[in-house]
GROMACS .gro file of C-alpha atoms in nm:
model
  452
    1MET     CA    1   0.007  -0.009   0.025
    2ALA     CA    2   0.322   0.219   0.012
    3GLY     CA    3   0.218   0.525  -0.175
    4ARG     CA    4  -0.145   0.465  -0.213
    5PRO     CA    5  -0.351   0.748  -0.189
    6VAL     CA    6  -0.688   0.780   0.055
    7GLU     CA    7  -0.996   0.865  -0.128
    8GLY     CA    8  -1.132   1.191   0.023
    9PHE     CA    9  -0.858   1.234   0.274
   10GLY     CA   10  -0.737   1.585   0.293
   11GLY     CA   11  -0.449   1.560   0.573
   12VAL     CA   12  -0.073   1.414   0.620
   13LEU     CA   13  -0.023   1.030   0.555
   14LEU     CA   14   0.337   0.919   0.722
   15ARG     CA   15   0.460   0.565   0.647
   16PRO     CA   16   0.769   0.375   0.699
   17GLY     CA   17   1.070   0.565   0.608
   18GLU     CA   18   0.923   0.897   0.575
   19PRO     CA   19   0.999   1.186   0.797
   20GLY     CA   20   0.814   1.244   1.078
   21TYR     CA   21   0.694   0.889   1.085
   22ASP     CA   22   0.912   0.802   1.368
   23GLU     CA   23   0.800   1.039   1.585
   24ALA     CA   24   0.445   1.012   1.500
   25ARG     CA   25   0.459   0.642   1.581
   26VAL     CA   26   0.561   0.712   1.969
   27VAL     CA   27   0.313   0.694   2.220
   28PHE     CA   28   0.352   0.777   2.585
   29ASN     CA   29   0.413   0.446   2.769
   30ALA     CA   30   0.778   0.391   2.623
   31MET     CA   31   0.701  -0.015   2.639
   32ILE     CA   32   0.491  -0.012   2.371
   33ASP     CA   33   0.715  -0.006   2.044
   34LYS     CA   34   0.465  -0.051   1.756
   35ARG     CA   35   0.518   0.010   1.372
   36PRO     CA   36   0.201   0.078   1.186
   37ALA     CA   37   0.191   0.060   0.828
   38VAL     CA   38   0.058   0.393   0.813
   39ILE     CA   39  -0.023   0.709   1.048
   40ALA     CA   40  -0.288   0.956   0.879
   41GLN     CA   41  -0.281   1.245   1.057
   42CYS     CA   42  -0.659   1.404   1.038
   43GLU     CA   43  -0.744   1.770   1.001
   44SER     CA   44  -1.094   1.726   0.985
   45ALA     CA   45  -1.395   1.502   1.046
   46ALA     CA   46  -1.418   1.405   0.687
   47ASP     CA   47  -1.041   1.308   0.714
   48VAL     CA   48  -1.131   1.068   0.989
   49ALA     CA   49  -1.422   0.909   0.804
   50ALA     CA   50  -1.172   0.902   0.505
   51ALA     CA   51  -0.961   0.741   0.698
   52VAL     CA   52  -1.208   0.492   0.882
   53ARG     CA   53  -1.360   0.372   0.514
   54TYR     CA   54  -0.995   0.292   0.391
   55GLY     CA   55  -0.875   0.088   0.679
   56VAL     CA   56  -1.188  -0.125   0.674
   57GLN     CA   57  -1.181  -0.159   0.324
   58GLN     CA   58  -0.771  -0.241   0.342
   59ARG     CA   59  -0.868  -0.487   0.629
   60LEU     CA   60  -0.616  -0.282   0.848
   61GLU     CA   61  -0.589  -0.309   1.225
   62ILE     CA   62  -0.731   0.083   1.297
   63ALA     CA   63  -0.626   0.248   1.621
   64VAL     CA   64  -0.780   0.552   1.715
   65ARG     CA   65  -0.492   0.841   1.892
   66GLY     CA   66  -0.579   1.135   2.082
   67ALA     CA   67  -0.271   1.200   2.306
   68GLY     CA   68  -0.159   0.863   2.337
   69HIS     CA   69  -0.163   0.896   2.680
   70GLY     CA   70  -0.345   0.568   2.773
   71VAL     CA   71  -0.121   0.302   2.925
   72ALA     CA   72  -0.205   0.001   2.715
   73GLY     CA   73  -0.083   0.194   2.408
   74THR     CA   74  -0.394   0.135   2.224
   75GLY     CA   75  -0.289   0.423   2.001
   76VAL     CA   76  -0.095   0.282   1.800
   77SER     CA   77  -0.127  -0.042   1.576
   78GLU     CA   78   0.149  -0.311   1.443
   79GLY     CA   79   0.099  -0.316   1.066
   80GLY     CA   80  -0.237  -0.121   1.077
   81LEU     CA   81  -0.388   0.234   1.061
   82VAL     CA   82  -0.329   0.488   1.305
   83ILE     CA   83  -0.631   0.730   1.287
   84ASP     CA   84  -0.377   1.035   1.463
   85LEU     CA   85  -0.652   1.312   1.605
   86ARG     CA   86  -0.369   1.520   1.735
   87LYS     CA   87  -0.415   1.839   1.466
   88MET     CA   88  -0.809   1.877   1.569
   89ARG     CA   89  -0.721   2.045   1.873
   90SER     CA   90  -0.981   2.335   1.815
   91VAL     CA   91  -1.139   2.508   2.161
   92GLN     CA   92  -1.470   2.694   2.088
   93LEU     CA   93  -1.583   2.867   2.414
   94ASP     CA   94  -1.925   3.047   2.483
   95PRO     CA   95  -1.889   3.180   2.837
   96ASP     CA   96  -2.205   3.337   2.847
   97ALA     CA   97  -2.380   2.966   2.780
   98ARG     CA   98  -2.108   2.809   2.947
   99ILE     CA   99  -2.013   2.563   2.683
  100VAL     CA  100  -1.723   2.423   2.532
  101ARG     CA  101  -1.684   2.271   2.265
  102VAL     CA  102  -1.383   2.086   2.151
  103GLY     CA  103  -1.200   1.915   1.842
  104GLY     CA  104  -1.111   1.482   1.940
  105GLY     CA  105  -0.766   1.587   1.972
  106ALA     CA  106  -0.740   1.838   2.228
  107THR     CA  107  -0.607   1.801   2.525
  108TRP     CA  108  -0.721   1.937   2.878
  109SER     CA  109  -0.421   2.208   2.833
  110ASP     CA  110  -0.625   2.313   2.569
  111LEU     CA  111  -0.930   2.336   2.733
  112ASP     CA  112  -0.855   2.443   3.086
  113GLY     CA  113  -0.643   2.722   2.912
  114ALA     CA  114  -0.943   2.830   2.717
  115ALA     CA  115  -1.197   2.841   3.004
  116TRP     CA  116  -0.980   2.961   3.299
  117PRO     CA  117  -0.989   3.352   3.180
  118TYR     CA  118  -1.357   3.326   3.243
  119SER     CA  119  -1.346   3.159   3.586
  120MET     CA  120  -1.494   2.848   3.425
  121ALA     CA  121  -1.356   2.478   3.395
  122THR     CA  122  -1.499   2.098   3.394
  123THR     CA  123  -1.379   1.804   3.543
  124GLY     CA  124  -1.041   1.689   3.410
  125GLY     CA  125  -0.794   1.453   3.424
  126ARG     CA  126  -0.478   1.518   3.691
  127VAL     CA  127  -0.208   1.556   3.389
  128SER     CA  128  -0.249   1.842   3.110
  129SER     CA  129  -0.127   1.625   2.842
  130THR     CA  130  -0.394   1.389   2.878
  131GLY     CA  131  -0.655   1.357   2.583
  132VAL     CA  132  -0.989   1.502   2.667
  133ALA     CA  133  -1.212   1.248   2.475
  134GLY     CA  134  -1.003   0.949   2.582
  135LEU     CA  135  -1.053   1.056   2.940
  136THR     CA  136  -1.399   1.145   2.918
  137LEU     CA  137  -1.498   0.842   2.720
  138GLY     CA  138  -1.372   0.646   2.955
  139GLY     CA  139  -1.595   0.798   3.251
  140GLY     CA  140  -1.310   1.067   3.363
  141SER     CA  141  -1.180   1.125   3.692
  142GLY     CA  142  -1.009   1.434   3.831
  143TRP     CA  143  -0.905   1.650   4.080
  144LEU     CA  144  -1.288   1.850   4.066
  145GLU     CA  145  -1.454   1.503   4.043
  146ARG     CA  146  -1.579   1.500   4.436
  147LYS     CA  147  -1.732   1.879   4.342
  148TYR     CA  148  -1.893   1.854   3.979
  149GLY     CA  149  -1.860   1.499   3.899
  150LEU     CA  150  -1.678   1.292   3.687
  151ALA     CA  151  -1.593   1.435   3.330
  152CYS     CA  152  -1.864   1.260   3.134
  153ASP     CA  153  -2.115   1.418   3.418
  154SER     CA  154  -2.090   1.757   3.227
  155LEU     CA  155  -2.102   1.598   2.868
  156ILE     CA  156  -2.341   1.783   2.633
  157SER     CA  157  -2.254   1.597   2.305
  158VAL     CA  158  -2.028   1.413   2.095
  159GLU     CA  159  -1.981   1.418   1.703
  160LEU     CA  160  -1.862   1.041   1.652
  161ILE     CA  161  -1.731   0.864   1.294
  162THR     CA  162  -1.877   0.512   1.336
  163ALA     CA  163  -1.687   0.215   1.171
  164ASP     CA  164  -1.899   0.274   0.817
  165GLY     CA  165  -1.745   0.601   0.776
  166GLU     CA  166  -2.088   0.793   0.885
  167LEU     CA  167  -2.072   1.044   1.108
  168VAL     CA  168  -2.386   1.075   1.423
  169ILE     CA  169  -2.436   1.298   1.689
  170ALA     CA  170  -2.520   1.146   2.011
  171ASP     CA  171  -2.680   1.380   2.314
  172GLU     CA  172  -2.980   1.352   2.513
  173THR     CA  173  -3.190   1.384   2.245
  174LYS     CA  174  -3.031   1.197   1.954
  175ASN     CA  175  -2.934   0.823   1.956
  176THR     CA  176  -2.976   0.831   2.318
  177GLU     CA  177  -2.878   0.454   2.394
  178LEU     CA  178  -2.524   0.586   2.223
  179PHE     CA  179  -2.477   0.883   2.459
  180TRP     CA  180  -2.519   0.676   2.784
  181ALA     CA  181  -2.260   0.417   2.599
  182LEU     CA  182  -2.036   0.697   2.577
  183HIS     CA  183  -2.015   0.735   2.930
  184GLY     CA  184  -1.768   0.519   3.028
  185GLY     CA  185  -1.789   0.277   2.742
  186GLY     CA  186  -1.434   0.428   2.589
  187GLY     CA  187  -1.340   0.426   2.227
  188ASN     CA  188  -1.556   0.078   2.116
  189PHE     CA  189  -1.774   0.284   1.913
  190GLY     CA  190  -1.660   0.516   1.686
  191VAL     CA  191  -1.394   0.786   1.690
  192ALA     CA  192  -1.487   1.104   1.859
  193THR     CA  193  -1.413   1.410   1.607
  194ALA     CA  194  -1.586   1.636   1.881
  195LEU     CA  195  -1.740   1.708   2.226
  196THR     CA  196  -1.905   1.925   2.415
  197PHE     CA  197  -1.927   2.004   2.766
  198ARG     CA  198  -2.121   2.222   3.031
  199LEU     CA  199  -1.859   2.412   3.235
  200HIS     CA  200  -1.876   2.526   3.588
  201PRO     CA  201  -1.789   2.827   3.774
  202LEU     CA  202  -1.441   2.797   3.923
  203PRO     CA  203  -1.332   3.100   4.112
  204GLY     CA  204  -1.062   2.982   4.256
  205MET     CA  205  -0.833   2.690   4.361
  206THR     CA  206  -0.562   2.605   4.603
  207LEU     CA  207  -0.289   2.326   4.599
  208ALA     CA  208  -0.116   2.158   4.896
  209ARG     CA  209   0.187   1.935   4.872
  210LEU     CA  210   0.281   1.759   5.235
  211PHE     CA  211   0.530   1.517   5.278
  212TRP     CA  212   0.678   1.317   5.590
  213PRO     CA  213   0.930   1.015   5.637
  214ALA     CA  214   0.794   0.683   5.497
  215ASP     CA  215   0.810   0.560   5.831
  216ALA     CA  216   0.501   0.822   5.945
  217GLY     CA  217   0.286   0.646   5.612
  218THR     CA  218   0.046   0.491   5.871
  219ALA     CA  219  -0.040   0.775   6.083
  220VAL     CA  220  -0.081   1.003   5.812
  221ILE     CA  221  -0.268   0.772   5.623
  222ARG     CA  222  -0.504   0.680   5.910
  223ALA     CA  223  -0.552   1.079   5.949
  224TYR     CA  224  -0.624   1.128   5.565
  225ARG     CA  225  -0.915   0.837   5.579
  226ASP     CA  226  -1.099   0.950   5.897
  227LEU     CA  227  -1.081   1.300   5.748
  228PHE     CA  228  -1.285   1.199   5.462
  229GLU     CA  229  -1.478   0.942   5.608
  230GLN     CA  230  -1.589   1.177   5.869
  231GLY     CA  231  -1.741   1.417   5.618
  232ALA     CA  232  -1.465   1.642   5.404
  233PRO     CA  233  -1.603   1.914   5.181
  234ASP     CA  234  -1.687   1.827   4.846
  235GLU     CA  235  -1.449   2.091   4.741
  236LEU     CA  236  -1.169   1.863   4.888
  237GLY     CA  237  -0.998   1.634   4.652
  238GLY     CA  238  -0.655   1.455   4.633
  239SER     CA  239  -0.484   1.169   4.720
  240VAL     CA  240  -0.239   1.005   5.046
  241PHE     CA  241   0.057   0.828   4.862
  242PHE     CA  242   0.428   0.707   4.857
  243ALA     CA  243   0.629   0.805   4.631
  244ALA     CA  244   1.026   0.977   4.659
  245ALA     CA  245   0.974   1.335   4.799
  246PRO     CA  246   1.066   1.566   4.497
  247ARG     CA  247   1.391   1.761   4.513
  248LYS     CA  248   1.202   2.115   4.562
  249ASP     CA  249   1.317   2.404   4.813
  250PHE     CA  250   0.988   2.323   5.046
  251VAL     CA  251   1.123   1.951   5.099
  252PRO     CA  252   1.409   1.935   5.371
  253GLN     CA  253   1.749   1.838   5.214
  254ALA     CA  254   1.724   1.512   5.425
  255LEU     CA  255   1.413   1.375   5.275
  256GLN     CA  256   1.471   1.487   4.885
  257GLY     CA  257   1.479   1.174   4.691
  258LYS     CA  258   1.412   0.956   4.952
  259SER     CA  259   1.106   0.705   5.017
  260ALA     CA  260   0.832   0.962   5.177
  261VAL     CA  261   0.430   0.921   5.231
  262GLY     CA  262   0.283   1.233   5.083
  263VAL     CA  263  -0.054   1.441   5.063
  264THR     CA  264  -0.201   1.619   4.734
  265ALA     CA  265  -0.497   1.845   4.821
  266THR     CA  266  -0.677   2.045   4.605
  267PHE     CA  267  -0.962   2.278   4.706
  268VAL     CA  268  -1.207   2.462   4.518
  269GLY     CA  269  -1.170   2.763   4.729
  270SER     CA  270  -0.920   2.963   4.925
  271GLU     CA  271  -0.576   2.880   5.087
  272ALA     CA  272  -0.752   2.951   5.444
  273GLU     CA  273  -1.037   2.669   5.356
  274LEU     CA  274  -0.803   2.401   5.221
  275ARG     CA  275  -0.597   2.486   5.565
  276SER     CA  276  -0.923   2.460   5.806
  277ALA     CA  277  -1.083   2.144   5.571
  278MET     CA  278  -0.711   1.969   5.575
  279ALA     CA  279  -0.656   2.068   5.961
  280PRO     CA  280  -0.611   1.721   6.128
  281VAL     CA  281  -0.376   1.608   5.850
  282LEU     CA  282  -0.184   1.955   5.915
  283ALA     CA  283  -0.165   1.875   6.244
  284LEU     CA  284   0.057   1.600   6.187
  285ALA     CA  285   0.331   1.874   6.106
  286PRO     CA  286   0.459   1.736   5.748
  287ASP     CA  287   0.837   1.806   5.727
  288GLY     CA  288   0.760   1.953   5.388
  289MET     CA  289   0.475   2.174   5.293
  290MET     CA  290   0.365   2.379   4.981
  291LEU     CA  291   0.037   2.546   5.002
  292ALA     CA  292  -0.051   2.771   4.724
  293GLU     CA  293  -0.349   2.960   4.540
  294LEU     CA  294  -0.311   2.912   4.166
  295PRO     CA  295  -0.488   2.932   3.873
  296TYR     CA  296  -0.671   2.602   3.760
  297ALA     CA  297  -0.478   2.546   3.459
  298GLU     CA  298  -0.145   2.606   3.619
  299LEU     CA  299  -0.268   2.337   3.893
  300GLN     CA  300  -0.362   2.082   3.593
  301SER     CA  301  -0.011   2.062   3.481
  302ALA     CA  302   0.198   2.102   3.797
  303LEU     CA  303   0.198   1.730   3.844
  304ASP     CA  304   0.255   1.623   3.456
  305ASP     CA  305   0.426   1.292   3.477
  306PRO     CA  306   0.716   1.262   3.220
  307SER     CA  307   0.710   1.030   2.922
  308GLY     CA  308   0.958   0.816   2.755
  309LEU     CA  309   0.962   0.609   3.044
  310ARG     CA  310   0.794   0.272   3.103
  311ASN     CA  311   0.450   0.247   3.256
  312TYR     CA  312   0.227  -0.059   3.431
  313TRP     CA  313  -0.084   0.084   3.590
  314SER     CA  314  -0.346  -0.116   3.807
  315ALA     CA  315  -0.593  -0.013   4.049
  316GLU     CA  316  -0.846  -0.118   4.302
  317HIS     CA  317  -1.193  -0.013   4.443
  318LEU     CA  318  -1.250  -0.039   4.843
  319SER     CA  319  -1.580  -0.095   4.973
  320SER     CA  320  -1.413  -0.003   5.280
  321TRP     CA  321  -1.026   0.088   5.448
  322PRO     CA  322  -0.989  -0.033   5.765
  323ASP     CA  323  -0.656  -0.051   5.954
  324GLU     CA  324  -0.554  -0.367   5.864
  325ALA     CA  325  -0.587  -0.272   5.481
  326VAL     CA  326  -0.373   0.059   5.546
  327GLU     CA  327  -0.093  -0.163   5.727
  328ALA     CA  328  -0.100  -0.363   5.394
  329PHE     CA  329  -0.078  -0.061   5.175
  330SER     CA  330   0.211   0.050   5.360
  331ALA     CA  331   0.413  -0.256   5.383
  332ARG     CA  332   0.413  -0.290   5.005
  333ALA     CA  333   0.576   0.071   4.953
  334VAL     CA  334   0.943  -0.083   5.068
  335GLU     CA  335   0.919  -0.270   4.699
  336MET     CA  336   0.858   0.018   4.505
  337PRO     CA  337   1.058   0.029   4.197
  338ALA     CA  338   1.239   0.337   4.051
  339PRO     CA  339   1.096   0.543   4.344
  340MET     CA  340   1.181   0.850   4.195
  341THR     CA  341   0.938   0.800   3.946
  342SER     CA  342   0.734   0.523   4.061
  343GLN     CA  343   0.407   0.569   4.312
  344GLN     CA  344   0.110   0.413   4.473
  345LEU     CA  345  -0.168   0.622   4.607
  346ALA     CA  346  -0.563   0.620   4.723
  347CYS     CA  347  -0.792   0.915   4.601
  348PRO     CA  348  -1.127   0.954   4.782
  349TRP     CA  349  -1.421   0.947   4.605
  350GLY     CA  350  -1.769   1.024   4.731
  351GLY     CA  351  -1.950   1.365   4.652
  352ALA     CA  352  -2.080   1.421   4.325
  353VAL     CA  353  -1.889   1.111   4.209
  354ALA     CA  354  -2.092   0.892   4.420
  355ARG     CA  355  -2.409   1.100   4.383
  356HIS     CA  356  -2.425   1.021   4.013
  357ALA     CA  357  -2.408   0.652   4.053
  358GLY     CA  358  -2.653   0.476   3.888
  359LYS     CA  359  -2.695   0.695   3.579
  360TRP     CA  360  -2.411   0.609   3.345
  361PRO     CA  361  -2.259   0.244   3.269
  362LEU     CA  362  -2.017   0.296   3.563
  363PRO     CA  363  -2.058   0.110   3.875
  364HIS     CA  364  -1.714   0.166   4.076
  365ARG     CA  365  -1.871   0.556   4.148
  366THR     CA  366  -1.987   0.414   4.446
  367ALA     CA  367  -1.663   0.275   4.615
  368PRO     CA  368  -1.523   0.572   4.873
  369TRP     CA  369  -1.167   0.481   4.816
  370VAL     CA  370  -0.959   0.380   4.514
  371VAL     CA  371  -0.601   0.225   4.523
  372GLN     CA  372  -0.375   0.280   4.223
  373SER     CA  373  -0.019   0.150   4.151
  374TYR     CA  374   0.180   0.349   3.881
  375GLY     CA  375   0.500   0.159   3.840
  376VAL     CA  376   0.740   0.377   3.635
  377TRP     CA  377   1.123   0.259   3.547
  378SER     CA  378   1.328   0.333   3.219
  379ASP     CA  379   1.514  -0.003   3.218
  380PRO     CA  380   1.343  -0.299   3.031
  381ALA     CA  381   1.539  -0.513   3.220
  382ASP     CA  382   1.316  -0.408   3.508
  383ASP     CA  383   0.979  -0.517   3.346
  384ALA     CA  384   0.932  -0.821   3.550
  385THR     CA  385   0.992  -0.677   3.903
  386GLY     CA  386   0.791  -0.318   3.812
  387ILE     CA  387   0.492  -0.558   3.689
  388ALA     CA  388   0.486  -0.748   3.980
  389TRP     CA  389   0.510  -0.461   4.227
  390ALA     CA  390   0.220  -0.260   4.088
  391LYS     CA  391  -0.001  -0.597   4.046
  392ASN     CA  392   0.094  -0.688   4.437
  393VAL     CA  393  -0.030  -0.341   4.540
  394CYS     CA  394  -0.390  -0.429   4.427
  395ALA     CA  395  -0.370  -0.774   4.524
  396ASP     CA  396  -0.263  -0.687   4.888
  397LEU     CA  397  -0.623  -0.448   4.862
  398ARG     CA  398  -0.827  -0.705   4.685
  399PRO     CA  399  -1.023  -0.816   4.996
  400TYR     CA  400  -1.143  -0.481   5.073
  401SER     CA  401  -1.275  -0.442   4.663
  402THR     CA  402  -1.585  -0.378   4.565
  403GLY     CA  403  -1.469  -0.575   4.216
  404ALA     CA  404  -1.614  -0.322   4.028
  405VAL     CA  405  -1.299  -0.086   3.851
  406TYR     CA  406  -1.287   0.248   3.671
  407LEU     CA  407  -1.093   0.100   3.353
  408ASN     CA  408  -0.876   0.440   3.264
  409PHE     CA  409  -0.703   0.364   3.562
  410ILE     CA  410  -0.522   0.010   3.417
  411GLY     CA  411  -0.398  -0.155   3.135
  412ASP     CA  412  -0.489  -0.469   2.928
  413GLU     CA  413  -0.602  -0.687   3.246
  414GLY     CA  414  -0.835  -0.927   3.056
  415HIS     CA  415  -1.213  -0.958   2.935
  416ASP     CA  416  -1.313  -1.016   3.283
  417ARG     CA  417  -1.191  -0.697   3.401
  418VAL     CA  418  -1.368  -0.493   3.121
  419VAL     CA  419  -1.678  -0.642   3.231
  420ALA     CA  420  -1.610  -0.557   3.614
  421GLY     CA  421  -1.568  -0.190   3.480
  422PHE     CA  422  -1.936  -0.235   3.385
  423GLY     CA  423  -2.111  -0.468   3.543
  424LYS     CA  424  -2.285  -0.734   3.387
  425GLU     CA  425  -2.595  -0.587   3.316
  426ASN     CA  426  -2.460  -0.264   3.198
  427TYR     CA  427  -2.191  -0.476   2.965
  428ASP     CA  428  -2.479  -0.657   2.805
  429ARG     CA  429  -2.649  -0.321   2.737
  430LEU     CA  430  -2.341  -0.163   2.613
  431ALA     CA  431  -2.282  -0.467   2.369
  432ARG     CA  432  -2.612  -0.435   2.207
  433VAL     CA  433  -2.474  -0.067   2.119
  434LYS     CA  434  -2.158  -0.188   1.999
  435ALA     CA  435  -2.338  -0.417   1.761
  436GLU     CA  436  -2.554  -0.149   1.625
  437PHE     CA  437  -2.251   0.081   1.557
  438ASP     CA  438  -1.974  -0.161   1.541
  439PRO     CA  439  -2.085  -0.508   1.455
  440GLY     CA  440  -1.740  -0.623   1.293
  441ASN     CA  441  -1.569  -0.476   1.622
  442VAL     CA  442  -1.345  -0.270   1.375
  443PHE     CA  443  -1.280  -0.030   1.701
  444HIS     CA  444  -1.113  -0.328   1.899
  445LEU     CA  445  -0.794  -0.132   2.023
  446ASN     CA  446  -0.944  -0.006   2.349
  447GLN     CA  447  -1.123  -0.174   2.657
  448ASN     CA  448  -1.265  -0.370   2.430
  449ILE     CA  449  -1.654  -0.455   2.441
  450LEU     CA  450  -1.762  -0.717   2.207
  451PRO     CA  451  -2.073  -0.676   1.991
  452ALA     CA  452  -2.376  -0.881   2.109
   0.00000   0.00000   0.00000
């Protein structure tokens, strides 16, 4: 197919050996090293439709790439066709209506940067380079979730190219079953070329980063757990974690680079309000502390993770987090690989996350806690060790798990985990939607739902 044109396609085609090809095939997770036959860099929905039709006609395995941040690396295919949306990053914002429409290749940095001057936002990821479409279609966990729900809760409509190359619009009045499915069902139903969101007022944000030596872990985690279980305000979000303390001025030099227990706290409001909400944890006198009021768009990029490293992620949603589970979580931290980049953390849910439970195909929303393991390292020789550690963190907490899982937090863990991400009843309903819009499972490089 070398040099073959694609009918109706107005973007750029990259093939092996051509300038830009090797750069374009790289995704966030360095464990993924695939060489597609062609990368179609789309500039419009018409380009996407043409590329989909071509891929189906030529029987090429189709991968859809937004930001390429997904840990499973499904944004690239070996010997197949990559539909690359990174040139489709437009942002159209109506501040009076509090609505924003973004292209399918937009990142949260694009959306946040446009909305923040109007003191508005919608729940995005915790990393500014994450793609809007991939995160939202999988549900969309982020700093604002306890206040405003998951990203998908603010979704108004999606423009989608289906497996037959047709453009459809899904919203509350059109293709309503598809619209329901796009609130967590991921990229199973087509290529999202544009998404429209409802924006929320966001007058101010405060970020806190707190660090103690690792041996304080159990005490810090219990205090943090109790804070939320006793009714923390919805404005308060964040996580408690084990990682290496950063080499920053606010961290004592003796703790920098050493194993530490930390808390990241975000608050929709002022520093004084955060201090009041976090008082029981601040009373433990962190060795390193940074508190600052800052624009939401800046907060969103403050903890961006580096690309070019090897990643393995997993997660468990907990029905409870008793002392014995806290101790198991703390004990596993001593085995953390490459501690300057790896971390294990727990995020509080509840608030608006739980209040929207039952509306969309996301049964994990009722869990009060999410435990995540992020194994990150650079040397391929450490793959087995890093993967085993990430799996063990979650295995330790599985006795306390709800059994459900947010699929954006994990890599490829098999079909049973996909079903667990939706629950059997929701999965069967999603499979019927899949059969209507993608009966041939053209879009299967994802957390795959098999057509009914």
